[in-house]
Structures are given as C-alpha cells and as structure tokens.
PDB file of C-alpha atoms in Angstrom:
ATOM      1  CA  MET O 125      79.940-131.057  18.335  1.00 48.00           C
ATOM      2  CA  GLY O 126      80.150-134.613  19.597  1.00 52.00           C
ATOM      3  CA  SER O 127      83.294-136.830  19.065  1.00 64.00           C
ATOM      4  CA  LYS O 128      85.022-134.496  16.670  1.00 74.00           C
ATOM      5  CA  SER O 129      88.688-134.253  15.871  1.00 86.00           C
ATOM      6  CA  PRO O 130      90.705-131.365  17.720  1.00 91.00           C
ATOM      7  CA  LEU O 131      91.439-129.780  14.174  1.00 93.00           C
ATOM      8  CA  GLN O 132      87.716-129.767  13.410  1.00 94.00           C
ATOM      9  CA  ILE O 133      86.902-128.208  16.780  1.00 93.00           C
ATOM     10  CA  GLN O 134      89.735-125.661  16.229  1.00 93.00           C
ATOM     11  CA  ALA O 135      88.264-124.646  12.831  1.00 94.00           C
ATOM     12  CA  TYR O 136      84.725-124.588  14.089  1.00 94.00           C
ATOM     13  CA  ASP O 137      85.604-122.332  17.053  1.00 93.00           C
ATOM     14  CA  TYR O 138      87.839-120.085  14.926  1.00 94.00           C
ATOM     15  CA  LEU O 139      85.196-119.488  12.224  1.00 94.00           C
ATOM     16  CA  LYS O 140      82.353-119.151  14.735  1.00 92.00           C
ATOM     17  CA  ASP O 141      84.296-116.512  16.599  1.00 91.00           C
ATOM     18  CA  MET O 142      85.084-114.625  13.320  1.00 91.00           C
ATOM     19  CA  ILE O 143      81.296-114.754  12.402  1.00 90.00           C
ATOM     20  CA  LEU O 144      80.012-113.628  15.793  1.00 84.00           C
ATOM     21  CA  ASN O 145      82.571-110.784  15.978  1.00 81.00           C
ATOM     22  CA  GLY O 146      81.686-109.510  12.516  1.00 82.00           C
ATOM     23  CA  LYS O 147      85.181-110.378  10.913  1.00 89.00           C
ATOM     24  CA  LEU O 148      83.355-112.047   8.025  1.00 91.00           C
ATOM     25  CA  GLU O 149      81.205-110.068   5.574  1.00 89.00           C
ATOM     26  CA  PRO O 150      77.789-111.027   4.257  1.00 87.00           C
ATOM     27  CA  ASP O 151      77.356-111.607   0.516  1.00 89.00           C
ATOM     28  CA  VAL O 152      81.003-112.820   0.175  1.00 94.00           C
ATOM     29  CA  LEU O 153      81.837-116.217  -1.042  1.00 96.00           C
ATOM     30  CA  TYR O 154      84.682-117.571   1.148  1.00 96.00           C
ATOM     31  CA  SER O 155      87.048-120.274  -0.091  1.00 94.00           C
ATOM     32  CA  GLU O 156      87.233-123.480   1.997  1.00 92.00           C
ATOM     33  CA  THR O 157      90.845-123.977   0.696  1.00 92.00           C
ATOM     34  CA  ARG O 158      92.037-120.399   1.567  1.00 93.00           C
ATOM     35  CA  MET O 159      90.336-120.659   4.965  1.00 93.00           C
ATOM     36  CA  ALA O 160      92.027-123.903   5.749  1.00 93.00           C
ATOM     37  CA  ALA O 161      95.351-122.531   4.771  1.00 94.00           C
ATOM     38  CA  GLU O 162      94.725-119.424   6.894  1.00 92.00           C
ATOM     39  CA  ILE O 163      94.271-121.569  10.058  1.00 91.00           C
ATOM     40  CA  GLY O 164      96.949-123.999   9.091  1.00 93.00           C
ATOM     41  CA  ILE O 165      94.896-127.190   8.681  1.00 94.00           C
ATOM     42  CA  SER O 166      93.953-129.549   5.966  1.00 93.00           C
ATOM     43  CA  ARG O 167      90.732-129.287   3.918  1.00 90.00           C
ATOM     44  CA  THR O 168      89.084-132.400   5.613  1.00 92.00           C
ATOM     45  CA  PRO O 169      88.650-130.943   9.128  1.00 93.00           C
ATOM     46  CA  MET O 170      87.776-127.607   7.571  1.00 94.00           C
ATOM     47  CA  ARG O 171      85.022-129.216   5.460  1.00 93.00           C
ATOM     48  CA  GLU O 172      83.693-130.988   8.470  1.00 94.00           C
ATOM     49  CA  ALA O 173      83.749-127.830  10.495  1.00 95.00           C
ATOM     50  CA  LEU O 174      81.851-126.058   7.766  1.00 95.00           C
ATOM     51  CA  GLN O 175      79.141-128.748   7.810  1.00 93.00           C
ATOM     52  CA  CYS O 176      78.697-128.289  11.470  1.00 93.00           C
ATOM     53  CA  LEU O 177      78.498-124.496  11.108  1.00 93.00           C
ATOM     54  CA  SER O 178      75.879-124.980   8.401  1.00 92.00           C
ATOM     55  CA  GLN O 179      73.848-127.302  10.590  1.00 88.00           C
ATOM     56  CA  SER O 180      74.108-124.654  13.427  1.00 84.00           C
ATOM     57  CA  GLY O 181      72.723-122.072  11.201  1.00 85.00           C
ATOM     58  CA  TYR O 182      75.837-119.777  10.859  1.00 91.00           C
ATOM     59  CA  ILE O 183      76.525-120.361   7.143  1.00 94.00           C
ATOM     60  CA  THR O 184      75.294-121.651   3.780  1.00 93.00           C
ATOM     61  CA  VAL O 185      77.782-124.045   2.125  1.00 94.00           C
ATOM     62  CA  VAL O 186      78.138-123.651  -1.727  1.00 92.00           C
ATOM     63  CA  PRO O 187      79.293-126.995  -3.039  1.00 88.00           C
ATOM     64  CA  SER O 188      82.689-127.020  -4.763  1.00 83.00           C
ATOM     65  CA  LYS O 189      83.050-123.390  -4.110  1.00 85.00           C
ATOM     66  CA  GLY O 190      83.116-122.509  -0.487  1.00 91.00           C
ATOM     67  CA  PHE O 191      80.584-120.898   1.898  1.00 95.00           C
ATOM     68  CA  MET O 192      78.699-117.701   2.657  1.00 95.00           C
ATOM     69  CA  LEU O 193      77.234-116.156   5.841  1.00 94.00           C
ATOM     70  CA  ARG O 194      73.697-117.223   6.298  1.00 90.00           C
ATOM     71  CA  LYS O 195      71.193-114.509   5.466  1.00 86.00           C
ATOM     72  CA  LEU O 196      68.301-113.526   7.702  1.00 84.00           C
ATOM     73  CA  ASN O 197      64.855-114.040   6.271  1.00 87.00           C
ATOM     74  CA  GLU O 198      61.449-113.367   7.765  1.00 89.00           C
ATOM     75  CA  LYS O 199      60.858-117.050   8.569  1.00 91.00           C
ATOM     76  CA  ASP O 200      64.094-117.319  10.466  1.00 89.00           C
ATOM     77  CA  MET O 201      63.360-114.191  12.334  1.00 90.00           C
ATOM     78  CA  LEU O 202      59.828-115.265  13.261  1.00 93.00           C
ATOM     79  CA  GLU O 203      60.774-118.733  14.384  1.00 93.00           C
ATOM     80  CA  THR O 204      63.785-117.415  16.449  1.00 93.00           C
ATOM     81  CA  ILE O 205      61.548-114.847  18.186  1.00 95.00           C
ATOM     82  CA  GLN O 206      58.832-117.445  18.843  1.00 96.00           C
ATOM     83  CA  ILE O 207      61.381-119.696  20.567  1.00 96.00           C
ATOM     84  CA  ARG O 208      62.813-116.806  22.589  1.00 96.00           C
ATOM     85  CA  CYS O 209      59.317-115.833  23.714  1.00 97.00           C
ATOM     86  CA  ALA O 210      58.580-119.267  24.891  1.00 97.00           C
ATOM     87  CA  ILE O 211      61.833-119.643  26.819  1.00 98.00           C
ATOM     88  CA  GLU O 212      62.329-116.170  28.177  1.00 98.00           C
ATOM     89  CA  GLY O 213      58.588-115.798  28.957  1.00 97.00           C
ATOM     90  CA  PHE O 214      58.807-118.954  31.145  1.00 98.00           C
ATOM     91  CA  CYS O 215      62.012-117.770  32.834  1.00 98.00           C
ATOM     92  CA  VAL O 216      60.729-114.218  33.814  1.00 98.00           C
ATOM     93  CA  ARG O 217      57.512-115.735  35.250  1.00 98.00           C
ATOM     94  CA  MET O 218      59.654-118.068  37.293  1.00 98.00           C
ATOM     95  CA  ALA O 219      61.962-115.262  38.414  1.00 98.00           C
ATOM     96  CA  ALA O 220      59.051-112.962  39.253  1.00 98.00           C
ATOM     97  CA  ALA O 221      57.530-115.584  41.521  1.00 98.00           C
ATOM     98  CA  GLU O 222      60.898-115.912  43.447  1.00 98.00           C
ATOM     99  CA  ILE O 223      62.209-112.412  43.233  1.00 98.00           C
ATOM    100  CA  GLU O 224      62.381-111.910  47.093  1.00 97.00           C
ATOM    101  CA  THR O 225      64.719-114.942  47.376  1.00 98.00           C
ATOM    102  CA  LYS O 226      68.511-114.517  47.429  1.00 98.00           C
ATOM    103  CA  LYS O 227      68.587-115.957  43.985  1.00 98.00           C
ATOM    104  CA  GLY O 228      66.044-113.462  42.702  1.00 98.00           C
ATOM    105  CA  GLN O 229      67.814-110.586  44.233  1.00 98.00           C
ATOM    106  CA  LYS O 230      71.066-111.653  42.645  1.00 98.00           C
ATOM    107  CA  LEU O 231      69.308-111.651  39.236  1.00 98.00           C
ATOM    108  CA  LEU O 232      68.130-108.097  39.870  1.00 98.00           C
ATOM    109  CA  ALA O 233      71.585-106.951  40.782  1.00 98.00           C
ATOM    110  CA  GLU O 234      72.983-108.408  37.590  1.00 98.00           C
ATOM    111  CA  LEU O 235      70.280-106.955  35.450  1.00 98.00           C
ATOM    112  CA  GLU O 236      70.837-103.529  37.037  1.00 98.00           C
ATOM    113  CA  ARG O 237      74.407-103.727  36.316  1.00 97.00           C
ATOM    114  CA  LEU O 238      73.780-104.459  32.649  1.00 97.00           C
ATOM    115  CA  LEU O 239      71.273-101.622  32.373  1.00 97.00           C
ATOM    116  CA  GLU O 240      73.786 -99.211  33.784  1.00 96.00           C
ATOM    117  CA  ARG O 241      76.364-100.408  31.159  1.00 95.00           C
ATOM    118  CA  GLN O 242      73.867-100.012  28.287  1.00 95.00           C
ATOM    119  CA  GLU O 243      73.042 -96.467  29.528  1.00 94.00           C
ATOM    120  CA  LYS O 244      76.668 -95.643  29.722  1.00 92.00           C
ATOM    121  CA  VAL O 245      77.184 -96.764  26.091  1.00 92.00           C
ATOM    122  CA  ILE O 246      74.426 -94.309  25.034  1.00 89.00           C
ATOM    123  CA  ARG O 247      75.607 -91.433  27.321  1.00 86.00           C
ATOM    124  CA  SER O 248      79.207 -91.810  26.188  1.00 82.00           C
ATOM    125  CA  LYS O 249      78.070 -90.942  22.723  1.00 66.00           C
ATOM    126  CA  LYS O 250      75.981 -87.953  23.854  1.00 55.00           C
ATOM    127  CA  GLY O 251      76.534 -84.797  21.804  1.00 47.00           C
ATOM    128  CA  PRO O 252      74.703 -81.492  21.879  1.00 43.00           C
ATOM    129  CA  SER O 253      71.538 -83.090  20.628  1.00 42.00           C
ATOM    130  CA  ALA O 254      69.499 -86.312  20.692  1.00 39.00           C
ATOM    131  CA  ASP O 255      70.162 -86.771  17.068  1.00 43.00           C
ATOM    132  CA  ASN O 256      73.902 -87.086  17.776  1.00 43.00           C
ATOM    133  CA  ILE O 257      73.158 -89.791  20.324  1.00 41.00           C
ATOM    134  CA  ARG O 258      71.116 -91.734  17.823  1.00 44.00           C
ATOM    135  CA  ASN O 259      73.665 -91.527  15.023  1.00 44.00           C
ATOM    136  CA  ASP O 260      76.665 -92.470  17.289  1.00 45.00           C
ATOM    137  CA  CYS O 261      74.849 -95.411  18.833  1.00 48.00           C
ATOM    138  CA  CYS O 262      74.088 -96.788  15.398  1.00 47.00           C
ATOM    139  CA  SER O 263      77.771 -96.685  14.477  1.00 62.00           C
ATOM    140  CA  LYS O 264      79.418-100.174  14.230  1.00 66.00           C
ATOM    141  CA  ALA O 265      81.347 -99.894  17.449  1.00 70.00           C
ATOM    142  CA  GLY O 266      78.538 -98.410  19.427  1.00 71.00           C
ATOM    143  CA  MET O 267      76.038-101.002  18.174  1.00 75.00           C
ATOM    144  CA  ASN O 268      78.355-103.943  18.857  1.00 82.00           C
ATOM    145  CA  GLN O 269      78.937-102.779  22.474  1.00 88.00           C
ATOM    146  CA  PHE O 270      75.254-102.086  23.034  1.00 92.00           C
ATOM    147  CA  MET O 271      74.460-105.456  21.485  1.00 91.00           C
ATOM    148  CA  GLU O 272      76.763-107.320  23.823  1.00 92.00           C
ATOM    149  CA  TYR O 273      75.059-105.978  26.879  1.00 95.00           C
ATOM    150  CA  ASP O 274      71.571-106.700  25.247  1.00 96.00           C
ATOM    151  CA  HIS O 275      72.483-110.314  24.822  1.00 94.00           C
ATOM    152  CA  LYS O 276      73.907-110.572  28.382  1.00 96.00           C
ATOM    153  CA  PHE O 277      70.676-108.985  29.722  1.00 97.00           C
ATOM    154  CA  HIS O 278      68.541-111.742  28.065  1.00 97.00           C
ATOM    155  CA  LEU O 279      71.014-114.451  28.896  1.00 97.00           C
ATOM    156  CA  ALA O 280      70.772-113.468  32.496  1.00 98.00           C
ATOM    157  CA  LEU O 281      67.025-114.162  32.429  1.00 98.00           C
ATOM    158  CA  ILE O 282      67.604-117.554  30.784  1.00 97.00           C
ATOM    159  CA  HIS O 283      70.348-118.533  33.215  1.00 97.00           C
ATOM    160  CA  TYR O 284      67.925-117.990  36.081  1.00 98.00           C
ATOM    161  CA  ALA O 285      66.033-121.174  35.268  1.00 97.00           C
ATOM    162  CA  GLU O 286      69.183-123.214  35.399  1.00 97.00           C
ATOM    163  CA  ASN O 287      67.941-125.297  32.430  1.00 98.00           C
ATOM    164  CA  GLU O 288      70.744-126.585  30.191  1.00 97.00           C
ATOM    165  CA  GLU O 289      68.444-127.145  27.285  1.00 96.00           C
ATOM    166  CA  PHE O 290      67.339-123.458  27.357  1.00 96.00           C
ATOM    167  CA  LEU O 291      70.902-122.354  27.251  1.00 94.00           C
ATOM    168  CA  HIS O 292      71.889-124.789  24.473  1.00 91.00           C
ATOM    169  CA  THR O 293      68.924-123.546  22.419  1.00 92.00           C
ATOM    170  CA  PHE O 294      69.861-119.936  23.000  1.00 91.00           C
ATOM    171  CA  GLN O 295      73.533-120.547  22.069  1.00 86.00           C
ATOM    172  CA  ARG O 296      72.402-122.525  18.992  1.00 86.00           C
ATOM    173  CA  LEU O 297      70.388-119.560  17.820  1.00 89.00           C
ATOM    174  CA  MET O 298      72.987-116.976  18.732  1.00 87.00           C
ATOM    175  CA  TYR O 299      73.869-115.978  15.188  1.00 88.00           C
ATOM    176  CA  LEU O 300      70.271-115.527  14.099  1.00 90.00           C
ATOM    177  CA  ILE O 301      69.594-113.631  17.344  1.00 91.00           C
ATOM    178  CA  ARG O 302      72.560-111.272  16.570  1.00 88.00           C
ATOM    179  CA  LEU O 303      71.280-110.734  13.053  1.00 89.00           C
ATOM    180  CA  THR O 304      67.826-109.945  14.348  1.00 90.00           C
ATOM    181  CA  THR O 305      69.157-107.662  16.953  1.00 90.00           C
ATOM    182  CA  ALA O 306      71.379-105.798  14.587  1.00 87.00           C
ATOM    183  CA  SER O 307      68.508-105.329  12.123  1.00 86.00           C
ATOM    184  CA  ALA O 308      66.352-103.828  14.815  1.00 89.00           C
ATOM    185  CA  LEU O 309      69.115-101.570  16.340  1.00 89.00           C
ATOM    186  CA  SER O 310      69.817-100.177  12.869  1.00 87.00           C
ATOM    187  CA  VAL O 311      66.516 -98.327  13.117  1.00 90.00           C
ATOM    188  CA  PRO O 312      67.097 -94.667  14.333  1.00 90.00           C
ATOM    189  CA  GLY O 313      66.267 -94.434  18.039  1.00 91.00           C
ATOM    190  CA  ARG O 314      65.880 -98.203  18.651  1.00 92.00           C
ATOM    191  CA  THR O 315      68.826 -98.262  21.067  1.00 92.00           C
ATOM    192  CA  GLU O 316      67.084 -95.866  23.389  1.00 94.00           C
ATOM    193  CA  GLU O 317      63.779 -97.622  23.078  1.00 96.00           C
ATOM    194  CA  THR O 318      65.483-100.927  23.857  1.00 96.00           C
ATOM    195  CA  LEU O 319      66.998 -99.474  27.043  1.00 96.00           C
ATOM    196  CA  LYS O 320      63.510 -98.247  28.057  1.00 97.00           C
ATOM    197  CA  GLU O 321      61.956-101.565  27.456  1.00 97.00           C
ATOM    198  CA  HIS O 322      64.788-103.311  29.386  1.00 98.00           C
ATOM    199  CA  ARG O 323      64.103-100.996  32.350  1.00 98.00           C
ATOM    200  CA  LEU O 324      60.418-101.705  32.284  1.00 98.00           C
ATOM    201  CA  ILE O 325      61.120-105.402  32.393  1.00 98.00           C
ATOM    202  CA  PHE O 326      63.362-104.844  35.298  1.00 98.00           C
ATOM    203  CA  GLU O 327      60.815-102.803  37.281  1.00 98.00           C
ATOM    204  CA  HIS O 328      58.041-105.268  36.794  1.00 98.00           C
ATOM    205  CA  LEU O 329      60.364-108.181  37.609  1.00 98.00           C
ATOM    206  CA  LYS O 330      61.423-106.237  40.779  1.00 98.00           C
ATOM    207  CA  ASP O 331      57.716-105.903  41.748  1.00 98.00           C
ATOM    208  CA  GLY O 332      57.195-109.583  41.218  1.00 98.00           C
ATOM    209  CA  ASP O 333      54.614-108.909  38.466  1.00 98.00           C
ATOM    210  CA  GLY O 334      54.754-112.216  36.650  1.00 97.00           C
ATOM    211  CA  ASP O 335      51.886-111.451  34.057  1.00 97.00           C
ATOM    212  CA  GLY O 336      53.181-107.987  33.518  1.00 97.00           C
ATOM    213  CA  VAL O 337      56.789-108.848  32.869  1.00 98.00           C
ATOM    214  CA  TYR O 338      55.726-111.789  30.672  1.00 98.00           C
ATOM    215  CA  LYS O 339      53.843-109.393  28.367  1.00 98.00           C
ATOM    216  CA  LEU O 340      56.658-106.918  28.300  1.00 98.00           C
ATOM    217  CA  VAL O 341      59.338-109.494  27.429  1.00 98.00           C
ATOM    218  CA  THR O 342      57.015-110.885  24.615  1.00 97.00           C
ATOM    219  CA  MET O 343      56.350-107.405  23.283  1.00 97.00           C
ATOM    220  CA  HIS O 344      60.033-106.535  23.417  1.00 97.00           C
ATOM    221  CA  LEU O 345      61.129-109.644  21.574  1.00 96.00           C
ATOM    222  CA  MET O 346      58.477-109.274  18.906  1.00 95.00           C
ATOM    223  CA  THR O 347      59.603-105.666  18.072  1.00 94.00           C
ATOM    224  CA  PRO O 348      62.273-106.564  15.599  1.00 88.00           C
ATOM    225  CA  LEU O 349      59.737-108.530  13.521  1.00 83.00           C
ATOM    226  CA  MET O 350      57.377-105.611  13.536  1.00 84.00           C
ATOM    227  CA  LEU O 351      60.189-103.235  12.486  1.00 79.00           C
ATOM    228  CA  HIS O 352      61.186-105.574   9.758  1.00 70.00           C
ATOM    229  CA  LEU O 353      57.644-105.710   8.318  1.00 67.00           C
ATOM    230  CA  THR O 354      57.183-101.936   8.307  1.00 65.00           C
TER     231      THR O 354
END
C-alpha cells in the first residue's frame, strides 16, 4: 500500500479480512460512513482504503453512496486463470526438474500434508452415501475449509520458485481466485474431482514429469472456466 497512514492501513486490512472471510455479502451496498464508524476512524482514511481496495480488485466504489463487493465476470475469470497458468506452470516445471533435491522433497511433504487435510475434510462429511458427501462438502463451512487447503496447495507450488513478484501477483488476485474457486466448488462433485486432480499433480511431480505436471496444472486451473461456460 506504499506510504499510507496507519488508519488507512487499519481500514484496508480490516475490510480485506472481512471480504476474504465471507463476512460481507455480494449485491449489498455498504455505507462508507457506517463502516468508518464501525472501525472507529474518520471518513478520510476509510475513503482512501476503499480506493486501494478498488484498485486491488476487491470492491466497486459507488460514488457518494458507498461500495459493493466486486462481481466475478467471464473476463475476470479468464484473465485470472491465464495468469495462474503462466505462473504455476513455470513453478511446477521448475519443481519437477529439482524434485530429488532437499528443496523438492520438502515441497512434496508439504503437498502431501495438504492433500491429507483436503481428504479429511471430505471424509469427515461422509454419510451413508456419496450423495451425502457431495452435499456436505458444498455447505458453506465445508467449502470454506476445503478452499483454504486448495489455496495453500497452489500457494506451495508458487512459493517453490521463491519469486516475490509471483507471490505478489497471486496475493493481488486472491479475491478473484476465491470467487473463481467458490464458483467451481459449488458444482456437485467438484470437491472430489479437485482432490483427484491435486493427487495426479502430486504424483507426476513426484515422478519428475515436468511436461505431464504442466499439462495437469493447466487443465486443472482451466476447469472453473469450462464449468462456468456450461
């Protein structure tokens, strides 16, 4: 956020946290004045924070009225996915080429841990039939937990390259990524398919198959767009 005032940073972080944790609802016009009062700051740092959030892609500012959460459209989804394919595709190729190193093995251990946690989320919802698993995983609590591990899985791949610009770009796109992921996971059975795709990515990475893991990651990231268009 550059050289911003402490109050502006406070407001920015507060609102960003609320947005990412689903505490603000879409299609609701929020008052700048009321939000400033809720945090306990004046309207000036709140207004500045809202401008920063708008520039970061989290909200749409409605002049003289307030703000609304940004809506996901097809163009946003496509561009976000294309950026992720470019970055994550590079990262998995790099990791596959170095998978036998200590650094590569550390990545595999982290990915395996996250896969186990994703599977645990699904299995903890298990009822007498597969339909019960699907329905429970698409509940808000189950989806949020699954999504959190999904993001950590992909973030682990990006962290491997130790490229600060990659990480900055991913963080800047976080809200659109979450909207895209939530849209895809709302499709019945998509949580299970996501876990299967993550496991395939893990296995090809473990084998050092750079070309194979690149294709898998690209197909995996493109799936939300294909689901959106059907």
